[in-house]
XYZ file of C-alpha atoms in Angstrom:
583
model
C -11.805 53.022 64.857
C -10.037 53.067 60.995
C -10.514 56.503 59.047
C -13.161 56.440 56.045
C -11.426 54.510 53.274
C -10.459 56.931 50.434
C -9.972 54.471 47.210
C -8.376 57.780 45.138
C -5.842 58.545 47.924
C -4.151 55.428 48.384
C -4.543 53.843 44.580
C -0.987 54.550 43.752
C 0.380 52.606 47.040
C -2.122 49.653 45.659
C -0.674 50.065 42.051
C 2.633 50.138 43.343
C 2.073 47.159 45.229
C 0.194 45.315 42.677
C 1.559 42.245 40.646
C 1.438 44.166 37.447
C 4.265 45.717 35.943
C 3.406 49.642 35.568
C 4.952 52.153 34.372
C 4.715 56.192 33.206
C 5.293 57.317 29.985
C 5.295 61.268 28.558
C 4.362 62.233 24.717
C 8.081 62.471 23.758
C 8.270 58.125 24.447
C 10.811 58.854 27.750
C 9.584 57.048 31.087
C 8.755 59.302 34.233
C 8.337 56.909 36.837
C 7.065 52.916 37.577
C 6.223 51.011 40.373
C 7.899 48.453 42.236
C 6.577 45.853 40.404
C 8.537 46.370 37.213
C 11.460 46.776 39.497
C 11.277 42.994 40.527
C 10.181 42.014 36.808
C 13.365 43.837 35.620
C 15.693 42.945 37.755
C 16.640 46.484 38.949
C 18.000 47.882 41.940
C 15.566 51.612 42.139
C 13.474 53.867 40.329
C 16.787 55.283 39.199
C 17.978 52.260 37.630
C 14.667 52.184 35.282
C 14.649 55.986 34.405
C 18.641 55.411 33.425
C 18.153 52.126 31.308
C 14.202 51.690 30.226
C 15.752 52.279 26.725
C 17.932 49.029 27.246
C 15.084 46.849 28.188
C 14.021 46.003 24.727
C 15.765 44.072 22.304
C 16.690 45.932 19.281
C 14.115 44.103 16.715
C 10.915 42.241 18.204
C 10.154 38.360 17.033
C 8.129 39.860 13.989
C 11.559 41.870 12.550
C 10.220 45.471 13.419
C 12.999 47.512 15.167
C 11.827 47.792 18.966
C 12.046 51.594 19.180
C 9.930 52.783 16.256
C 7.570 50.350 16.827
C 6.588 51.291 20.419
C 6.737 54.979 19.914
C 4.054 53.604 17.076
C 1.752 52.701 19.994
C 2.403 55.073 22.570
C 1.670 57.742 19.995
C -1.597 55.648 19.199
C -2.575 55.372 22.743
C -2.283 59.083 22.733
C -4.262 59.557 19.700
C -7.313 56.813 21.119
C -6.054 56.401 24.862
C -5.659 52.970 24.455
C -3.783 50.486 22.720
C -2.880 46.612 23.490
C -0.154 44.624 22.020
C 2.117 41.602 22.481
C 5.857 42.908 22.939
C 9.573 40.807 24.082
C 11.400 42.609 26.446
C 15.064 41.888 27.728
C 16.518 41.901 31.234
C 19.683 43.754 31.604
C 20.813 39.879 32.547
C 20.183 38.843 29.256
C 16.741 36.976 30.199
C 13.857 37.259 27.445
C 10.280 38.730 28.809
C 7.567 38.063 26.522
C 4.623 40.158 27.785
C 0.985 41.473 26.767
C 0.974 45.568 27.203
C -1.925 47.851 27.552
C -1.248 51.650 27.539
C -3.677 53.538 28.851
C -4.032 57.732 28.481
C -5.137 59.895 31.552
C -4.644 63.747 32.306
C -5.262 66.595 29.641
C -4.187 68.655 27.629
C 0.165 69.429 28.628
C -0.587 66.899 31.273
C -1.067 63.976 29.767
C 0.425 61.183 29.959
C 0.609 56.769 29.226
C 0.142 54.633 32.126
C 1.797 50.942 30.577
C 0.766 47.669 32.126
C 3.047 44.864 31.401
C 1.471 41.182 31.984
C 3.192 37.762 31.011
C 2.067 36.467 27.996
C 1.295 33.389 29.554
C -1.278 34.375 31.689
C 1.034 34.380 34.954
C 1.414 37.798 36.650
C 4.967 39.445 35.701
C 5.941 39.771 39.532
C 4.825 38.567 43.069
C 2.856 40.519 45.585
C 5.156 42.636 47.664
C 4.184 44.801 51.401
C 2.606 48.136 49.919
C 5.269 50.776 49.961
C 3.848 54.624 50.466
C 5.664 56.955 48.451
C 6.250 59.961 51.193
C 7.923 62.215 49.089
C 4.216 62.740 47.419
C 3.364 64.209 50.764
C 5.615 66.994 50.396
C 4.587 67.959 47.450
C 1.584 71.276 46.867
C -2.089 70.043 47.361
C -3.405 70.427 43.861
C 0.105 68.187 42.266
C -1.245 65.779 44.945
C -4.386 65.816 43.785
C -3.377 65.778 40.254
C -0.911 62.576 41.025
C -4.157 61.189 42.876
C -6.279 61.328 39.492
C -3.596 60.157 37.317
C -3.309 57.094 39.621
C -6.911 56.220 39.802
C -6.859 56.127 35.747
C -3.962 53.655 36.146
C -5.938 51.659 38.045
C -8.978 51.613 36.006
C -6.922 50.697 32.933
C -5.247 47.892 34.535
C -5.893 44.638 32.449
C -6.539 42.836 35.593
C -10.197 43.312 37.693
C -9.259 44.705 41.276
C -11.483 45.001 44.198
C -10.913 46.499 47.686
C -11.893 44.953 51.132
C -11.481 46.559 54.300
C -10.225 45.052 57.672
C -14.318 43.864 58.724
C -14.385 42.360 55.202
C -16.279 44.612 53.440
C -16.190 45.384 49.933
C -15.230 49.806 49.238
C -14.443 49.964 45.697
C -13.315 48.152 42.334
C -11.817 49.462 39.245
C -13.103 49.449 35.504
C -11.628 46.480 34.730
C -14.498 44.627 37.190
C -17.147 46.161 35.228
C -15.855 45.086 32.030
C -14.969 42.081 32.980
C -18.393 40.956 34.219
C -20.431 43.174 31.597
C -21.944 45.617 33.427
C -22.647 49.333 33.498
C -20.726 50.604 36.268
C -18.889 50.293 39.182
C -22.030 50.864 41.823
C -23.684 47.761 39.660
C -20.425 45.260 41.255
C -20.294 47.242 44.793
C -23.915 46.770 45.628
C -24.419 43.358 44.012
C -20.980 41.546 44.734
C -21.990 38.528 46.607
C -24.469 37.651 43.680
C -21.207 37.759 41.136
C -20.026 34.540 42.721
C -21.338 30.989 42.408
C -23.170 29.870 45.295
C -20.721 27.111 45.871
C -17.417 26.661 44.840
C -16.137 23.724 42.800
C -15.164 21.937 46.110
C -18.607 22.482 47.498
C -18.066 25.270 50.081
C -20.233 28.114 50.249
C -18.797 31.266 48.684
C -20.818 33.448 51.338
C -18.594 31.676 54.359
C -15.393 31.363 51.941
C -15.098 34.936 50.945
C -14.616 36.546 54.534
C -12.369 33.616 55.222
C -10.191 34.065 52.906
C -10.237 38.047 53.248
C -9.054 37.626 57.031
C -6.648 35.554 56.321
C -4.990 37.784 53.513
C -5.392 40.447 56.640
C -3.468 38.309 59.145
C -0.343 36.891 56.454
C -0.669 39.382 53.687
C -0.745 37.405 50.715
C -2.772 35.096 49.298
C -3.638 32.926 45.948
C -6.585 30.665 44.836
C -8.692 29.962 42.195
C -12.508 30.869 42.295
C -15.720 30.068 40.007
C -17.886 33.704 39.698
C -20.933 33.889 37.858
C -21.639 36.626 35.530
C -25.281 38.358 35.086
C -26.213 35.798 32.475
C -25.350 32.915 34.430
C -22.336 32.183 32.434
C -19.718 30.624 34.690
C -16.516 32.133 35.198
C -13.295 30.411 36.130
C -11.083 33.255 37.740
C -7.435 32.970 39.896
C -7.521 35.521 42.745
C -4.478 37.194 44.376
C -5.136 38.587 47.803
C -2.449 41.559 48.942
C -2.654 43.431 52.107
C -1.894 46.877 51.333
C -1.036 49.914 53.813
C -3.138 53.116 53.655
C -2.928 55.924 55.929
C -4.601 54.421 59.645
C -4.240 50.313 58.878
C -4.901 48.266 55.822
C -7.203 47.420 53.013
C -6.811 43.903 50.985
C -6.826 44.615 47.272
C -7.972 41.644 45.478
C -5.908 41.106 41.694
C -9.028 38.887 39.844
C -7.437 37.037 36.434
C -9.873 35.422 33.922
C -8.699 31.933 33.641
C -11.312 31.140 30.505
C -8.770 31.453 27.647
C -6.363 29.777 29.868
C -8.508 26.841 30.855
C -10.048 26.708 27.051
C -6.383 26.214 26.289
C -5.656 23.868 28.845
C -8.681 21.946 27.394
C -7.774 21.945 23.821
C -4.534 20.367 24.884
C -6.421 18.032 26.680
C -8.203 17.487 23.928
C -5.776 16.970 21.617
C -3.757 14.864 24.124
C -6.981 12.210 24.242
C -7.443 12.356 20.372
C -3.730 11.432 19.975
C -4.135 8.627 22.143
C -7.228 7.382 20.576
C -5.563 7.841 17.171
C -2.625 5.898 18.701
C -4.564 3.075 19.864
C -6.503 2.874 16.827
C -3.901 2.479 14.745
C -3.076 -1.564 13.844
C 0.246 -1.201 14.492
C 1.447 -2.215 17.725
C 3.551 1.104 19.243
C 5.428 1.777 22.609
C 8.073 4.348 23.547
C 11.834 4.200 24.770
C 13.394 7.040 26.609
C 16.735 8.068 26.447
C 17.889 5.337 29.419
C 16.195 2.697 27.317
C 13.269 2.267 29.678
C 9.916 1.786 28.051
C 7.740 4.571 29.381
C 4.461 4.064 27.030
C 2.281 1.812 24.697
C -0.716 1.642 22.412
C -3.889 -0.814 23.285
C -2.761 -2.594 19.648
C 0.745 -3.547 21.973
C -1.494 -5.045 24.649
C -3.731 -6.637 21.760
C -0.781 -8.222 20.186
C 0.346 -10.062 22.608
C -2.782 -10.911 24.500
C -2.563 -8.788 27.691
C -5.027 -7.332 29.837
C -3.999 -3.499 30.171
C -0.919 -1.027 28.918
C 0.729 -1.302 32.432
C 1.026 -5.564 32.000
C 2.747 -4.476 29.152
C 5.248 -2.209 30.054
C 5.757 -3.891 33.551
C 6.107 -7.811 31.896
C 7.376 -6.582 28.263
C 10.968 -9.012 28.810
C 8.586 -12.044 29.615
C 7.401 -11.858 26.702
C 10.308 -12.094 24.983
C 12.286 -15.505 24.037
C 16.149 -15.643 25.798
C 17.300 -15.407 22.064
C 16.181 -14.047 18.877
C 15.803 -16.294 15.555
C 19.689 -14.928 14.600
C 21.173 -16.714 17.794
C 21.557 -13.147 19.950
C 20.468 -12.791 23.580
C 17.678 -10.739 23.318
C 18.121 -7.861 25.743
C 21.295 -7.516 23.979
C 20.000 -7.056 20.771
C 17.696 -4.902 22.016
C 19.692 -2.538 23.424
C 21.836 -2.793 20.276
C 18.840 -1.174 18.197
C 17.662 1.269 20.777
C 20.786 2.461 20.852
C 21.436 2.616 16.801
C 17.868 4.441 16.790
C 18.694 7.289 19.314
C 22.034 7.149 17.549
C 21.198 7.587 13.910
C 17.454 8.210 14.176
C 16.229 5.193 12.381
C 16.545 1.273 13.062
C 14.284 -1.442 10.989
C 14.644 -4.882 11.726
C 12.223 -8.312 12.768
C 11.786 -9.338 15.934
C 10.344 -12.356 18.136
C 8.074 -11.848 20.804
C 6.251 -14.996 22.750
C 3.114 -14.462 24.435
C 2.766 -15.832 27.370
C 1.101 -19.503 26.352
C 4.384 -19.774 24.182
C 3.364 -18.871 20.826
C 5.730 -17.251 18.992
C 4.848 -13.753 17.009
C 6.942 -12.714 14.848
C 7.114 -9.424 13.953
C 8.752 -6.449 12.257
C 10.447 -3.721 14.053
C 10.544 0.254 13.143
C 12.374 2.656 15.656
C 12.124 6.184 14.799
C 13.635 8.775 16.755
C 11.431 11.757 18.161
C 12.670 15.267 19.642
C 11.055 15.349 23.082
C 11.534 18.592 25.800
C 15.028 18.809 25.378
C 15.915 15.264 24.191
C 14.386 12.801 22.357
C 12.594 9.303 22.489
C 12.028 6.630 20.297
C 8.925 5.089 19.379
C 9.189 1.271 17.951
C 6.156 0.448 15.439
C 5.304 -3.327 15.361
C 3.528 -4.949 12.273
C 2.629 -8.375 13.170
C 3.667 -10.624 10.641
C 1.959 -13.956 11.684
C -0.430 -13.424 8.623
C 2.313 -12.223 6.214
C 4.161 -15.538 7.023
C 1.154 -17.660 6.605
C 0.600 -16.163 3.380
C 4.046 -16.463 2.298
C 4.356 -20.299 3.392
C 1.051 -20.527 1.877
C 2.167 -19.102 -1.635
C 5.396 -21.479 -1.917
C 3.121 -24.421 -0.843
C 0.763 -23.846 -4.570
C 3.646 -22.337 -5.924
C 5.219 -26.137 -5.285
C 2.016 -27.564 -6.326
C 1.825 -25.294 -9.614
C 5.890 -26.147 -10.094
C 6.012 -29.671 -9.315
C 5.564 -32.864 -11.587
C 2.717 -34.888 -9.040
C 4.369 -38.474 -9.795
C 7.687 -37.796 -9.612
C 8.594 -34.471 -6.692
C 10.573 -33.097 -9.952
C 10.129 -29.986 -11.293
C 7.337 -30.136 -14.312
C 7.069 -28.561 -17.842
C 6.048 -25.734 -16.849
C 8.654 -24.586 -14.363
C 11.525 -25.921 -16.691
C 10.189 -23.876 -19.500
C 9.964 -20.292 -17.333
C 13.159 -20.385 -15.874
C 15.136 -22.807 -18.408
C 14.673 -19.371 -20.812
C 15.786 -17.211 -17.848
C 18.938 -19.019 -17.801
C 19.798 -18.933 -21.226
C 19.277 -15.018 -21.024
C 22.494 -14.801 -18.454
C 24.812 -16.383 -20.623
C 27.935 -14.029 -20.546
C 29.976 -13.861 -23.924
C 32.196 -16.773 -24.070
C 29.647 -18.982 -21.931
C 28.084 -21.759 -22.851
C 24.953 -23.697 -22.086
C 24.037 -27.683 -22.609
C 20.649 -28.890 -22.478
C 20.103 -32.747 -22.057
C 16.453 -34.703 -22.542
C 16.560 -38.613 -21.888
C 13.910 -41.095 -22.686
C 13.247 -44.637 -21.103
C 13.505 -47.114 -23.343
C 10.641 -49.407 -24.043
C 8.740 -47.551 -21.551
C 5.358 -48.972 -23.153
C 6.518 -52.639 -23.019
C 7.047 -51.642 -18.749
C 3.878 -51.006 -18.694
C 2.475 -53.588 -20.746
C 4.453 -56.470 -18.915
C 4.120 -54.945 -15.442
C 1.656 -52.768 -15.343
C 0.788 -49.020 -14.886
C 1.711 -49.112 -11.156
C 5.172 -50.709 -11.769
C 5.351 -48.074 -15.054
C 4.659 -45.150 -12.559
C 7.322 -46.918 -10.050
C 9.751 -46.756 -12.813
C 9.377 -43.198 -13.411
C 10.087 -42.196 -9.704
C 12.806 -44.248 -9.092
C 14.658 -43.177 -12.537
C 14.168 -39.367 -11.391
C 15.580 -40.028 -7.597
C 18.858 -41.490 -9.792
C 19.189 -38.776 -12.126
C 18.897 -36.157 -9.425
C 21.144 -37.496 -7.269
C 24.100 -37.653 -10.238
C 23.330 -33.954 -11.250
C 24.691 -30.866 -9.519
C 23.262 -28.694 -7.535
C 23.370 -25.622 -10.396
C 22.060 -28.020 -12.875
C 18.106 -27.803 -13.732
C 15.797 -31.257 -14.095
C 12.390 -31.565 -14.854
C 10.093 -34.364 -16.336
C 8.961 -32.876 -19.710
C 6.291 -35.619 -20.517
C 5.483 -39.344 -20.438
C 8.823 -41.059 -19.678
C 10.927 -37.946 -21.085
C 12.897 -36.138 -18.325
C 14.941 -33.083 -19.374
C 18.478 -31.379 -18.083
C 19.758 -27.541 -18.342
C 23.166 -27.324 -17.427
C 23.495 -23.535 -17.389
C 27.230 -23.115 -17.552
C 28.462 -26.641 -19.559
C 30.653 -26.802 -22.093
C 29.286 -29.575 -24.792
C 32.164 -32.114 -23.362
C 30.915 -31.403 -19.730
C 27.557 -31.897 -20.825
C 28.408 -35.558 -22.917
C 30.637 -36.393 -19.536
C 27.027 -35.903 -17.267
C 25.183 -38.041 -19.526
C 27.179 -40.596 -19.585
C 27.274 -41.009 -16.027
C 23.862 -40.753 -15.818
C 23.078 -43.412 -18.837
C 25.488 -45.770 -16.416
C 23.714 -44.628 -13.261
C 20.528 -46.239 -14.977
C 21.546 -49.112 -16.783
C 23.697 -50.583 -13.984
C 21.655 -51.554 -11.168
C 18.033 -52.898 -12.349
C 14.950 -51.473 -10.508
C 13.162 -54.030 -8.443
C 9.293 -53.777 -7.998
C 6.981 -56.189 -6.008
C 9.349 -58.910 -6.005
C 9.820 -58.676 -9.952
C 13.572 -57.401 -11.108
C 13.175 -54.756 -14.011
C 15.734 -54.169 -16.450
C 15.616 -50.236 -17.680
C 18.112 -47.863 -19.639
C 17.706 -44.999 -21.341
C 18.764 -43.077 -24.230
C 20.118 -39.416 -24.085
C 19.940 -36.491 -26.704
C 22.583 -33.617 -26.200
C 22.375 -30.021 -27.264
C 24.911 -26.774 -26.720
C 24.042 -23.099 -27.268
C 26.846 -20.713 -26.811
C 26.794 -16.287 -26.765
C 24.259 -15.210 -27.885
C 22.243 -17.773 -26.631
C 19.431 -19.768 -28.842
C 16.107 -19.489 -27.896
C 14.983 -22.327 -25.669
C 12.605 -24.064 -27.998
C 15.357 -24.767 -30.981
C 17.714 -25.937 -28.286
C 15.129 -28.470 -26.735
C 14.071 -29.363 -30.708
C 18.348 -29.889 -31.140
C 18.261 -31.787 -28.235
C 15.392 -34.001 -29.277
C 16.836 -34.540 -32.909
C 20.127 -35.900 -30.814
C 17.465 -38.287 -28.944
C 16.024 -39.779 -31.906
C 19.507 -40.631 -33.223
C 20.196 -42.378 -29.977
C 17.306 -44.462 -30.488
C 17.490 -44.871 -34.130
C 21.478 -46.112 -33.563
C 20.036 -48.634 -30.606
C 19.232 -46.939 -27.881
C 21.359 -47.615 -23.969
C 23.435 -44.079 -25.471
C 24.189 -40.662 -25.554
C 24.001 -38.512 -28.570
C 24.878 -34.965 -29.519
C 23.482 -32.947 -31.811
C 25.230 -32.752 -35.257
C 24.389 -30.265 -37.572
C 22.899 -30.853 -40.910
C 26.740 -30.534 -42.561
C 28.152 -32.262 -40.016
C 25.992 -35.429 -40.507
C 26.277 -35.453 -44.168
C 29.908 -35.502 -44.007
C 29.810 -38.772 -41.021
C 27.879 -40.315 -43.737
């Protein structure tokens, strides 16, 4: 039969095999002692190695810029002061490896005697070493009752100070004892309160739908037989408040046998972290999908790892993994600019991973062949310890549309009705846009040419054969004039001609050909053969150009004197002088 368990007798073999980092500290801020715990988290060979180089374990200035040595004499001399104190600090390995932990110094003894017990527990939750076989420290054995007694106390503090709840089972699964952490943890008055009410501090079934009555003695036995054991368990407090724990099981040694110390971890802050991620993770995602522009992601060996409902939308798919499992279906063999398209592609991936940015418009075709058009925006992202690139889509079907659209009543607004010439209206606007580029030393000609006897057309043969006239005597004149040179009908049977960079020869050289181009060949209409010329007025500006309207009037004065000296000719205009002097 196993000796009465003694929880004060064997707490410093349970702290010393306990996953928290623990060691001693004395008024004067020089460690006495730690357990093996901080050993393994240190990377050190013996209790030797940790009294020699504690000093070395901290880096000289913490993240926040405060040198490391004042700073935690600071708290030790506060945990002196108010026995406790709590506080994020960065250690470093003798390796070179950074430690960020959470410490909690704790006072115990009195009055020359005491002393700081420090815990040490990752700052991410996880415990700063692994379980390890209890080791008994014999040489405590040897030592006078009363120091034993003494070393007893101080370790019983220790473990009441611990951040982390701890409970005791013996070897028939019964539960002897629990430190002050328990008590605080589930908000009650004192140890007794836990011990005799333990099985009502657990939910009645765990998460998986065992019963904790049948789990708990399980588990226990099993932590008996191999020593070790982790899992996660759902307590309940007083009030019925749930609480999500992670339990580490450790057989320890004592005296005759062993007791199973049980290392309890609240896992709320954790798990409210692990939600807020979550969280955050679904509202990106619902952002993402919201968004109207179509979005996937590349990684680094240009696979495409992710996309956004508006992707699937676009191109009329039934789910994100059609997408990304079919995306080169839906793709045309080449691109509008005559390159394959996977080679393209990989072209701009490449470019945006390269230089962090690529812009460009693509073709996609959905699978019933219409072609989307749209435009492309790769932006590189840092990701872990690389990157990825995310490719925005704006579909520019609409854009198109309303483009095409635009130069359709732009063509309408633009465009003489009878003849598919430019009208008024466009010659005027960009005839005076023209003149505004002339360079010094450039020159500009502006032509307007009339049919002759246009009314006696229309009086013989009719309004029809008039309007017939007027589109076959445009289709002439544009055909003579080059490409540079801007025509338009400016009203009735007057057509009009801005060469923008014609010397007045030049100018008189075009009209002339395009007097002959008329008066050559007769029009035929119906059957009937119609005779037509016409008679052409001449006008040059040169730097600094005239304004448009006293070129056109110029221009029109020439006209008239074509007429006036019987028509079939080209004029230019002669100034006032100039005329008087002919005469």
């Amino acid at each position: 039969m196993n000796a009465p368990f003694h929880p004060v007798s064997h707490t410093w073999a349970v702290l010393d095999a306990a996953p928290v980092c623990a060691s001693v500290w004395n008024s004067e801020g020089r460690s006495e002692d730690c357990n093996d715990a901080a050993l393994r988290y240190f990377g050190l060979a013996s209790k030797r190695d940790w009294l020699d180089h504690h000093a070395e374990l901290s880096p000289e200035r913490q993240p926040d810029g405060e040198a490391s040595g004042p700073l935690f004499l600071a708290y030790l001399r506060k945990a002196f002061n108010e026995g406790r104190a709590e506080f994020a600090w960065q250690y470093r390995r003798l390796d070179g490896r950074i430690l960020r932990s959470q410490i909690t110094l704790a006072r115990f003894g009195e009055g020359d005697s005491e002393q700081v017990v420090a815990y040490a527990v990752e700052q991410s939750g996880a415990l700063v070493a692994d379980a390890a076989p209890a080791v008994d420290d014999v040489r405590e054995q040897t030592r006078l009752q009363d120091e034993k007694r003494t070393a007893q106390e101080r370790a019983q503090i220790m473990l009441d100070a611990t951040p982390l709840g701890c409970v005791f089972w013996d070897e028939q699964s019964r539960l002897v004892d629990c430190n002050e952490a328990v008590v605080r943890l589930f908000g009650l008055k004192s140890k007794r309160e836990f011990l005799d009410n333990h099985s009502s501090f657990s939910a009645v079934r765990q998460p998986d739908g065992q019963l904790s009555a049948e789990l708990i003695p399980r588990y226990v036995q099993q932590a008996h037989k191999e020593g070790y054991m982790r899992f996660d368990w759902m307590h309940r407090k007083p009030d019925g408040e749930m609480l999500p724990t992670e339990i580490t099981l450790v057989r320890v040694q004592r005296a005759e046998g062993y007791v199973v110390a049980a290392y309890i971890r609240d896992l709320r802050e954790l798990l409210e972290v692990l939600r807020r991620i979550h969280e955050a993770n679904e509202y990106a995602q619902l952002m993402l999908d919201a968004t109207p522009l179509s979005c996937n992601l590349w990684n680094e060996e240009l696979q495409m790892i992710a996309c956004n409902q508006e992707a699937v939308n676009l191109l009329g798919l039934g789910s994100k993994q059609e997408y990304l499992d079919r995306y080169y279906e839906l793709l045309p063999e080449l691109q509008p600019c005559g390159r394959a398209t996977r080679e393209l592609a990989r072209e701009y991936l490449d470019t945006a991973f390269r230089e962090g940015r690529a812009r460009f418009e693509w073709m996609h075709q959905k699978l019933d062949g219409e072609s989307v058009p749209v435009e492309t925006t790769l932006v590189r992202i840092p990701h872990g310890d690389g990157y990825i690139v995310a490719g925005y889509k704006r579909d520019l079907r609409e854009l198109k549309e309303s483009v095409a659209s635009l130069k359709r009543l732009e063509g309408l607004a633009y465009t003489d009705k009878l003849t598919g010439v430019s009208n008024r209206h466009y010659f005027m606007e960009h005839a005076a846009d023209e003149l505004g580029k002339l360079s010094p030393g450039g020159s500009a000609s502006l032509l307007i040419l009339d049919i002759d006897h246009f009314k006696r057309v229309n009086d013989t043969y009719g309004h029809s054969a008039g309007d017939a006239i007027l589109r076959s005597v445009a289709k002439r004149v544009r055909n003579t004039l080059r490409p540079d040179g801007l025509f338009a009908r400016y009203g009735g049977e007057e057509f009009v001609i801005l060469l923008a960079r014609a010397p007045l020869n030049a100018a008189l050289a075009l009209a002339e050909r395009v007097r002959e181009v008329i008066a050559r060949e007769p029009f035929e209409y119906q059957g009937q053969i119609i005779k037509v010329t016409i008679s052409i007025g001449v006008a040059m500006s040169g730097h600094p150009a005239l304004p448009l309207q006293d070129l056109i009037d110029q221009a029109d004065a020439a006209l008239y004197q074509a007429k006036h000296l019987g028509r079939n000719r080209v004029e230019r205009f002669r100034p006032a002088e100039e005329t008087a002097r002919a005469s």
